[in-house]
């Protein structure tokens, strides 16, 4: 009998090897069909009308002119908002569906909305604007510890609201047909996508058919069907035609999700040896009109004996926050690591020495110690490092910056069916989605590994809600979830096959294994039968087995785990005349348990680094205080890093003994957490002063240089720019 | 020249557009659908056929095949390809010539198809990513993208593949810096740049 535990390293056929993603050929030839690409006969194009004001009352929505435009087939307006308050600019008020996209565009502009505007509130940096009860956590006695500390460093830091900016905008194609609803949603959650939406369109859940084979980015913003999903489906019901509704770029950036901002005043207390004794943080930020969860602080160094976080929420007339790759962590990481790095600089201690000295205040002392050594080696820290500001003469200053991060990444609930057919074909069905992380490839690898087959021997069907339900792809939970469920399903199916084959081979089922396209007795090559021949013994009866990942149970079996650490070091060059920051190199050392596909795993780390560089140097949703509108709701001025902006990378995955045994752990979030802090620390190391807020744009760098910061401790860093 | 405010498309003034003849050969092309090359010799007596407003049928040569398509004057090449011909490799992302996801080749040069009118493309050779290779018969650059995992969600990938193709036509043996410059007009959100430079350099080697 096969058991579901992962095979030992020397027995792995596919697992952990460098395997090219299986959907590479369709993606790089344009053959992959995303929601945006779905075409149906008679397709109508829908466009949304968003509020022009950020605050005030909607008096009326008049769609009559739009309705009269030739080619317009249907209009929708949100009657429930008439006479009500607008929460933010871009809030969806109406929609039109027309025969062509051009006509829909024109019709949307003909929708007339009357408002009574009010003064919007979009400032998220002034803590005086906070409302509600502060969220306070305290362990130990921070006030006393600070009063007794040998050194107290105080600094202020911040990160702005940033957008998800998925290249495929949010949206859905809907086709209401014969009492059924067919939906192509750009979603991170195929299995649960239609739940709730079915009520909005008056259908039972079994009438809702969801498909998403390819998705052009989600990053945490595409779990829900959203208001536009409802509008798209309703317009299809209204017109009797299929409807494609995709957000235009400006609405995408304004209303389809963002990462909440965070600003903090931090106090760090050190003893005479540079050990951290106290950490005190006042944190505030906005997630739009509604809730705000202060980022976790102190981050990673959670065992600082005396620590306190006081979180304040600032309501703003901005689009609502959504989960953004590693929710809360990039913010908590920057606010913590920058303050600790500043504290080290204040006592003129090397940052690497400082972090190492304090690793007993983390949950993973040994992991981080090993990772810091590897990262330092990879970037040649010994040779390149210098104390803050000691960068030598000349306008170009080079610096190194360190950051540590952590994440969970335990697999989510997941079900999977594996079918072995008498003709030897194998079909896997799972209601998951591939965000580009490589899910399609890794599920295939797990099933092929389990059955001893080449990858081509396994067919995978996914991306539909008719398949066994699998969790939403968020929080790095997918790889663990689907690896466990597909491993369990394939193992169960194989065991059923072994029962049938055993008599033929004259061996007990528990002495058989599936390897190299054969079923054979362990250690006796004379008792073997080719896979196809073995399957033909099934006669006319296929085997289908379901595997269910129950996270706690799979963890006990060693299939999956959660909880990882990582270390990154950035090297930058800063031009002190222009304020421009150039990325030279980043090294990332990451723990992620057992790796299923080394190639796509490394891509995940690269991806995290690049997305991290982007928010460290470029990204910020800029709002106009007068109109409350987002000023850079396009891709010209909402900047993403280009290919020239990212520098070189070295990635080291912590694999092998001590790591593999933990099973599979998610990798999507961890590498995106540290870059902001590592790069900010590198810039401070280079130019001798802290640039307090991300993104580290030339104006902010120059302002920090102008204001300057003495290197004497204790000190402050000059407040928020 | 007081046409800057009224420019429509590449080098076309409103005055030229209304007249349909004279200053802009491209303007004549826009109005009549006639190919611009040689149109300078247009017979002054020729009366252009007025297409706007509404849809008119034009012919576009896409990936070697001539296809008839009904477009409005305001229809972009990208929307003609995607919405009317179901050729969806080129993506609409920024819709204003920033991100390069809509890149196609027009007469061999990379063009942001979101900011070219379909009418302007008549009579020219249009190559989309679908024309470079298929999943079963990949172009070397496409194979190289796969080898180096230069894609994640894949939405930007067709644009990068087309831009890389144009780059390699111009610089068959590019340096890293030339590759970065050549792909500087395209953006990726997932963060797949790491493999892209290597992919293009590998394809260049393979092609040499």
CSV table of N, CA and C in Angstrom, one decimal, chain A residues 31 38 69 124 140 178-179 199 252 287 336 375 386 396 401 408 463 489 559 568 579 584 611 629 665:
chain,number,residue,atom,x,y,z
A,31,UNK,N,-2.8,32.2,-26.3
A,31,UNK,CA,-4.0,31.2,-26.4
A,31,UNK,C,-4.7,31.1,-25.1
A,38,UNK,N,-13.0,36.3,-22.9
A,38,UNK,CA,-14.1,35.4,-23.2
A,38,UNK,C,-15.0,36.1,-24.2
A,69,UNK,N,-29.4,56.1,-26.9
A,69,UNK,CA,-28.3,56.0,-27.8
A,69,UNK,C,-28.4,54.7,-28.6
A,124,UNK,N,-4.8,60.8,5.4
A,124,UNK,CA,-4.6,59.6,6.3
A,124,UNK,C,-3.3,59.7,7.1
A,140,UNK,N,4.2,43.4,29.4
A,140,UNK,CA,5.2,44.0,30.2
A,140,UNK,C,4.9,45.4,30.6
A,178,UNK,N,-31.6,29.9,-20.2
A,178,UNK,CA,-32.5,28.8,-19.8
A,178,UNK,C,-32.6,28.6,-18.3
A,179,UNK,N,-32.6,29.8,-17.6
A,179,UNK,CA,-32.7,29.7,-16.1
A,179,UNK,C,-31.4,29.3,-15.4
A,199,UNK,N,-28.1,34.7,-4.8
A,199,UNK,CA,-29.3,35.4,-4.2
A,199,UNK,C,-29.6,36.7,-4.9
A,252,UNK,N,-10.5,50.7,-11.6
A,252,UNK,CA,-9.8,49.6,-11.0
A,252,UNK,C,-8.9,50.1,-9.9
A,287,UNK,N,-8.1,52.5,5.9
A,287,UNK,CA,-8.5,51.5,5.0
A,287,UNK,C,-9.7,51.9,4.2
A,336,UNK,N,8.6,48.4,12.0
A,336,UNK,CA,9.4,47.8,13.0
A,336,UNK,C,10.9,47.9,12.7
A,375,UNK,N,22.4,35.0,3.8
A,375,UNK,CA,22.1,36.3,3.1
A,375,UNK,C,23.4,37.2,3.1
A,386,UNK,N,29.1,49.0,5.9
A,386,UNK,CA,29.7,50.2,6.6
A,386,UNK,C,28.7,50.7,7.6
A,396,UNK,N,27.5,59.8,-5.1
A,396,UNK,CA,26.8,58.4,-5.1
A,396,UNK,C,27.2,57.7,-3.9
A,401,UNK,N,20.9,47.2,3.5
A,401,UNK,CA,19.8,47.2,4.5
A,401,UNK,C,19.2,45.8,4.7
A,408,UNK,N,2.5,32.6,7.8
A,408,UNK,CA,1.9,31.3,8.2
A,408,UNK,C,2.0,30.3,7.0
A,463,UNK,N,-10.5,25.1,-12.1
A,463,UNK,CA,-11.0,26.4,-12.5
A,463,UNK,C,-12.5,26.5,-12.7
A,489,UNK,N,-5.9,12.1,-2.6
A,489,UNK,CA,-6.7,11.5,-3.6
A,489,UNK,C,-6.0,10.5,-4.4
A,559,UNK,N,2.3,16.3,5.9
A,559,UNK,CA,2.0,16.7,4.5
A,559,UNK,C,2.2,18.2,4.3
A,568,UNK,N,16.0,39.2,4.1
A,568,UNK,CA,16.4,39.8,2.8
A,568,UNK,C,17.4,41.0,3.1
A,579,UNK,N,18.6,62.6,-5.8
A,579,UNK,CA,17.7,61.8,-4.9
A,579,UNK,C,17.2,60.5,-5.4
A,584,UNK,N,20.8,47.9,-6.7
A,584,UNK,CA,21.9,47.1,-7.2
A,584,UNK,C,21.5,45.7,-7.1
A,611,UNK,N,7.7,43.1,-6.6
A,611,UNK,CA,6.5,43.8,-6.1
A,611,UNK,C,6.9,44.7,-4.9
A,629,UNK,N,-10.5,63.1,-5.1
A,629,UNK,CA,-10.3,62.2,-6.2
A,629,UNK,C,-8.9,61.7,-6.2
A,665,UNK,N,4.6,24.3,2.5
A,665,UNK,CA,4.2,25.6,3.1
A,665,UNK,C,4.1,26.6,2.0
